[in-house]
Amino acid sequence: MHTKTIKQLAEGLRAGTFSSVELTQHFLTRIEKFHALNAFITVTQEHALTAAKQADKRLAEGNAPLLTGIPFAHKDIFCTHGIKTSCGSKMLDNFIAPYNATVVDKLHHAGAVMLGKLNMDEFAMGSSNENSFYGAAHNPWHENVVPGGSSGGSAAAVAAGLAVCATGTDTGGSIRQPAAFCGITGLKPSYGRVSRYGMIAYASSLDQGGPMARSAEDAAILLQAMAGFDEKDSTSINEPVPDYSRHLTESLQGLKIGLPKEFFQHGLNNQIAQDIDNALNEYRKLGATIIELSMPTLTMAIPAYYVLASAECSSNLSRYDGVRFGHRCEHPADLTDLYLRSRAEGFGSEVKRRILMGTYALSAGYYDAYYLKAQKIRRLISDDFQHALTQVDVIMSPVTPSHAFTLGEKTADPVHMYLEDLYTIAINLAGLPAMSIPIGLSADTPEAPKLPVGLQLIGAYFSEAKLLNIAHAYQQVTNWHQLIPTGFE
Amino acid sequence: MNSAPWEIVIGLEIHTQLATHSKIFSGAATAYGAQPNTQACAVDLGMPGVLPVLNQDAVNKAITFGLAIEAEIAPYSVFARKNYFYPDLPKGYQISQLEHPIVGKGYLDIDLDGESKRIGITRAHLEEDAGKSLHENFHGLSGIDLNRAGTPLLEIVSEPDLRSAKEAVAYMRKLHELVRYLEICDGNMQEGSFRCDANVSVRPAGQTTLGTRTEIKNINSFKFVEKAINYEVERQIEIIENGGRIIQETRLYDANKDETRSMRSKEEANDYRYFPDPDLLPVTIDEQLKAQLKAALPELPAAKKQRFQAQYQLDHDAAHALTSSRAMADYFEEVVKHTTLDAKLCANWLTGDLTAALNKADLDIQDSPVSAARIAELLQRISDQTISGKIAKQVFDTLWQHPNSTADTIIAEQGLKQITDSGAIEAIIDKIIADNPDQVEQYRSGKDKVFAFFVGQVMKAMQGKANPAEVNKMLIAKLTP
């Protein structure tokens, strides 16, 4: 049951082949069985079974929405009323949210059954899941390999068949990179497409929630339920949500694909470059033409991103002060001691590093040189993309410079870890939608395990339907997205 | 003390709480005095994941203020985060405006001993208020009440155009009057709806550069503003005259000791690390909204004062007193509308007896027990000569004590109706002339002053109820040989 698509499961539920309770129990059993994967921070078994019962009732009544009774899980960054929402941090290990994120409400109303809350890098800061207070989730393709981050738990759970699909969030690549590392399909929507209300903020101007699934078809269904204007989020955009599933099967004849040469230079793993070539050949066969682009500002994306994201994070994370909720140190001597020790004990080192960088970048005398300059670069990058997207329908690129790395490999060198985001962060700076789809597997050798490879598809604002169409067309002629890691069949 | 050679330079930053129903970035209520933390929602508490949504009413009130001071309204203004840690600041930052405030340069004319002076207003910006720290009754701990957190404030910053504590107070009063006229702020200073920070410096007269300033924080009454500035000016002059140097710092006024104390110096000042708030879009204001709010502006105090002088033939002082608040002006016009008594006499009644009674009871005009309609009925009885002005005061006192009664009831119950029956008056006059032959002789021999004696005697005999004009007329006729 865990290898079926949402549509197949929805049909099974409606045909009475299995009930939502049975389906939910199946996934709960798998979650228990593959506990060592550490994909979940919290499993909400009772909650899930209750929701499944309600879903069965709704299904019996007829007219239930497509996601009714489908078991999925939320990244533990979305606030869930009455259920622990940790954001992967010791700081919020004791935090029970008093309200639901808009996305949580929407999926609840859509009838989807929440299995639990998924592991993630602390406050969504990280590219390997190793910054989680709860320990890293493992990559289902190999236990010693990272699942990517920050939505590593989401990617691992979907790849291992512990949930049909999952929510993720993406600030600099946190949906796309783990999707690539775990061989699943992930979509970061246009900024403002999915409400951020109740999604714990890392860098507000970059954060965006999106679907993580086993195919473009499933991602379209999940996005349909997540997207839409929310009056509680001033940055969400009041633009109608198209029917994402309806456009999936449109022809790609005449599609113009742009390849920014800056994304295919030094540092890119040869085998990944080869896999991308193969994927591009499939697209040629589907009727696409390939155009080389030059986008020189892309090389400035990493420094600009780390200044802006850190600056916003330093301010966003000020509320965790031990006064009203979250971790509080024991026996504070005075107010300063309360602040210092609560924050010193509650935050992990990567979070502290970014708070420090951001505080520095915003300080008097440095603001113009760092924050303002980074904003200018952001504008240039955005303009570069806008211009490129007048010449092509979609931009394609690698998602990551190399395959998933082993646990502990990059933790000692933060800059090395930041370079993981080389191909993904510029898209967040520009606010554009982008996807990661699986397009290959590395060779299986005794030294290196067989690991998935992702291709990034980048589109114009609100072109999610087009991206899903382009991804789906590829998935109709290849089967990379259907591969299942050994042991999880 | 501050004799000729020193010039005082003052600029005020006034925080006005905007009278919106809900908070500036959340739907929680803003009413004062609720149980602690009962008017703070998840957004006000700075819960993880919450987001601010701007209250358009706060924007409209800020624009209304800007229009009233003839300021430039920014077509595009930006909210910024002011970052600092304090327990009553839930998010660890205050949402405010720095580089692009909603209201730009404007001005306010103040009256100083009959002369007008124009005070520049640099800017006014929107921001959210913080909560309150409560230090009592917590056994060594502090309590935090977040009811006030997120209440909309308009911070109005003046140019350093004020030259004395008196001017500062005049400006502050004028601004206080204006925001209440505009009904954008309730002006309640005890509840902190209108509070002031004063930037004070001194310099030798004639010097063009400004002296080093100190900022006195959070002064919440007109009296304290005057005292705090005067204290601070004397302190600064004394330091400089003794060869010292003023340190740029933030000071606190202690009303109990009548002195200012250092809070923190510039070196210790926070670096607030302002940056544009990524959770909020820039505020854009179009001409249509501006025009709409402009059309809805009430008549402003200066215009109203001029109109009162022209329309009701009031002198400057009466017009000024009656337009000092919108409620008083409305009360006056309500009275005038319902009586044929001369408007000037109505004005005298309001600025005299009524104001005195209100002051004694420590009430604002809008809380007056005697309504404008009731006063109008009373004044109408003067106009139609049912009672004299003197008797009217007596009726007013009774009316004040029994606000549910009416002038007519009181006049009837107490038998205060004026006697205009000339027969009755004539009989009394004849008797008094007969009883006082000496005084009659004196009057007839040219001592006019004795006339008042006869009037007094008549009034006394008639318990004040005789029509004074009738008495005068008849006395002259009878006394003239």
CSV table of C-alpha atoms in Angstrom, one decimal, chain A residues 79 92 95 98-99 191 196-201 204-205 231-235 311-312 315-316 318-321 323-325 335 339 343 359 362-364 367 371, chain B residues 42-54 81 83-93 99 144 146 271-281:
chain,number,residue,atom,x,y,z
A,79,CYS,CA,2.3,24.5,14.5
A,92,LEU,CA,10.9,24.2,21.8
A,95,PHE,CA,6.3,23.7,23.3
A,98,PRO,CA,-2.0,26.7,21.1
A,99,TYR,CA,-3.1,27.0,17.5
A,191,TYR,CA,7.0,33.1,-2.4
A,196,ARG,CA,3.4,31.1,6.3
A,197,TYR,CA,1.0,31.6,9.3
A,198,GLY,CA,2.0,29.1,11.9
A,199,MET,CA,5.1,28.0,10.1
A,200,ILE,CA,7.9,28.8,12.5
A,201,ALA,CA,10.0,31.5,10.9
A,204,SER,CA,10.7,35.4,6.7
A,205,SER,CA,11.4,36.8,3.2
A,231,GLU,CA,-5.5,37.0,5.3
A,232,LYS,CA,-3.4,36.1,8.3
A,233,ASP,CA,-0.2,36.2,6.2
A,234,SER,CA,0.4,39.7,4.8
A,235,THR,CA,3.0,38.3,2.3
A,311,ALA,CA,19.9,38.9,9.6
A,312,GLU,CA,16.2,37.8,9.5
A,315,SER,CA,15.5,38.9,14.8
A,316,ASN,CA,13.0,36.1,14.3
A,318,SER,CA,14.8,36.8,19.6
A,319,ARG,CA,11.4,35.7,20.9
A,320,TYR,CA,12.9,32.5,22.3
A,321,ASP,CA,14.1,34.2,25.5
A,323,VAL,CA,10.2,34.3,29.4
A,324,ARG,CA,6.9,33.1,28.0
A,325,PHE,CA,7.4,29.6,26.4
A,335,LEU,CA,17.1,38.8,33.9
A,339,TYR,CA,18.4,35.3,28.7
A,343,ARG,CA,19.4,30.8,24.9
A,359,THR,CA,23.3,40.3,14.5
A,362,LEU,CA,22.6,44.4,11.1
A,363,SER,CA,24.9,46.2,13.6
A,364,ALA,CA,25.4,50.0,13.4
A,367,TYR,CA,24.3,47.5,7.9
A,371,TYR,CA,22.5,43.9,4.7
B,42,ALA,CA,-1.0,34.5,20.0
B,43,VAL,CA,0.3,37.3,17.9
B,44,ASP,CA,0.6,39.7,20.8
B,45,LEU,CA,2.4,37.0,22.8
B,46,GLY,CA,4.9,36.5,20.0
B,47,MET,CA,4.2,32.8,19.7
B,48,PRO,CA,6.3,30.8,17.2
B,49,GLY,CA,5.0,31.1,13.7
B,50,VAL,CA,2.5,34.0,14.2
B,51,LEU,CA,2.5,36.9,11.7
B,52,PRO,CA,1.4,40.5,12.0
B,53,VAL,CA,-1.4,41.9,9.8
B,54,LEU,CA,-1.7,45.7,9.7
B,81,ARG,CA,12.0,46.0,13.4
B,83,ASN,CA,15.5,44.9,18.0
B,84,TYR,CA,16.1,44.7,21.8
B,85,PHE,CA,15.5,42.3,24.6
B,86,TYR,CA,13.1,43.2,27.3
B,87,PRO,CA,10.5,40.9,29.1
B,88,ASP,CA,7.6,43.1,28.1
B,89,LEU,CA,8.6,43.0,24.5
B,90,PRO,CA,7.4,39.6,23.4
B,91,LYS,CA,9.0,39.2,20.0
B,92,GLY,CA,12.4,40.7,21.0
B,93,TYR,CA,11.7,43.5,18.6
B,99,GLU,CA,13.5,55.5,7.3
B,144,ILE,CA,4.4,40.8,32.7
B,146,LEU,CA,0.8,42.0,27.7
B,271,ASP,CA,22.1,49.2,18.9
B,272,TYR,CA,18.6,48.5,17.7
B,273,ARG,CA,19.7,46.9,14.5
B,274,TYR,CA,16.7,48.3,12.6
B,275,PHE,CA,15.8,46.6,9.3
B,276,PRO,CA,12.6,46.4,7.2
B,277,ASP,CA,10.1,43.9,8.6
B,278,PRO,CA,9.9,41.1,6.1
B,279,ASP,CA,6.5,40.0,7.5
B,280,LEU,CA,4.8,43.2,6.4
B,281,LEU,CA,4.4,44.8,3.0
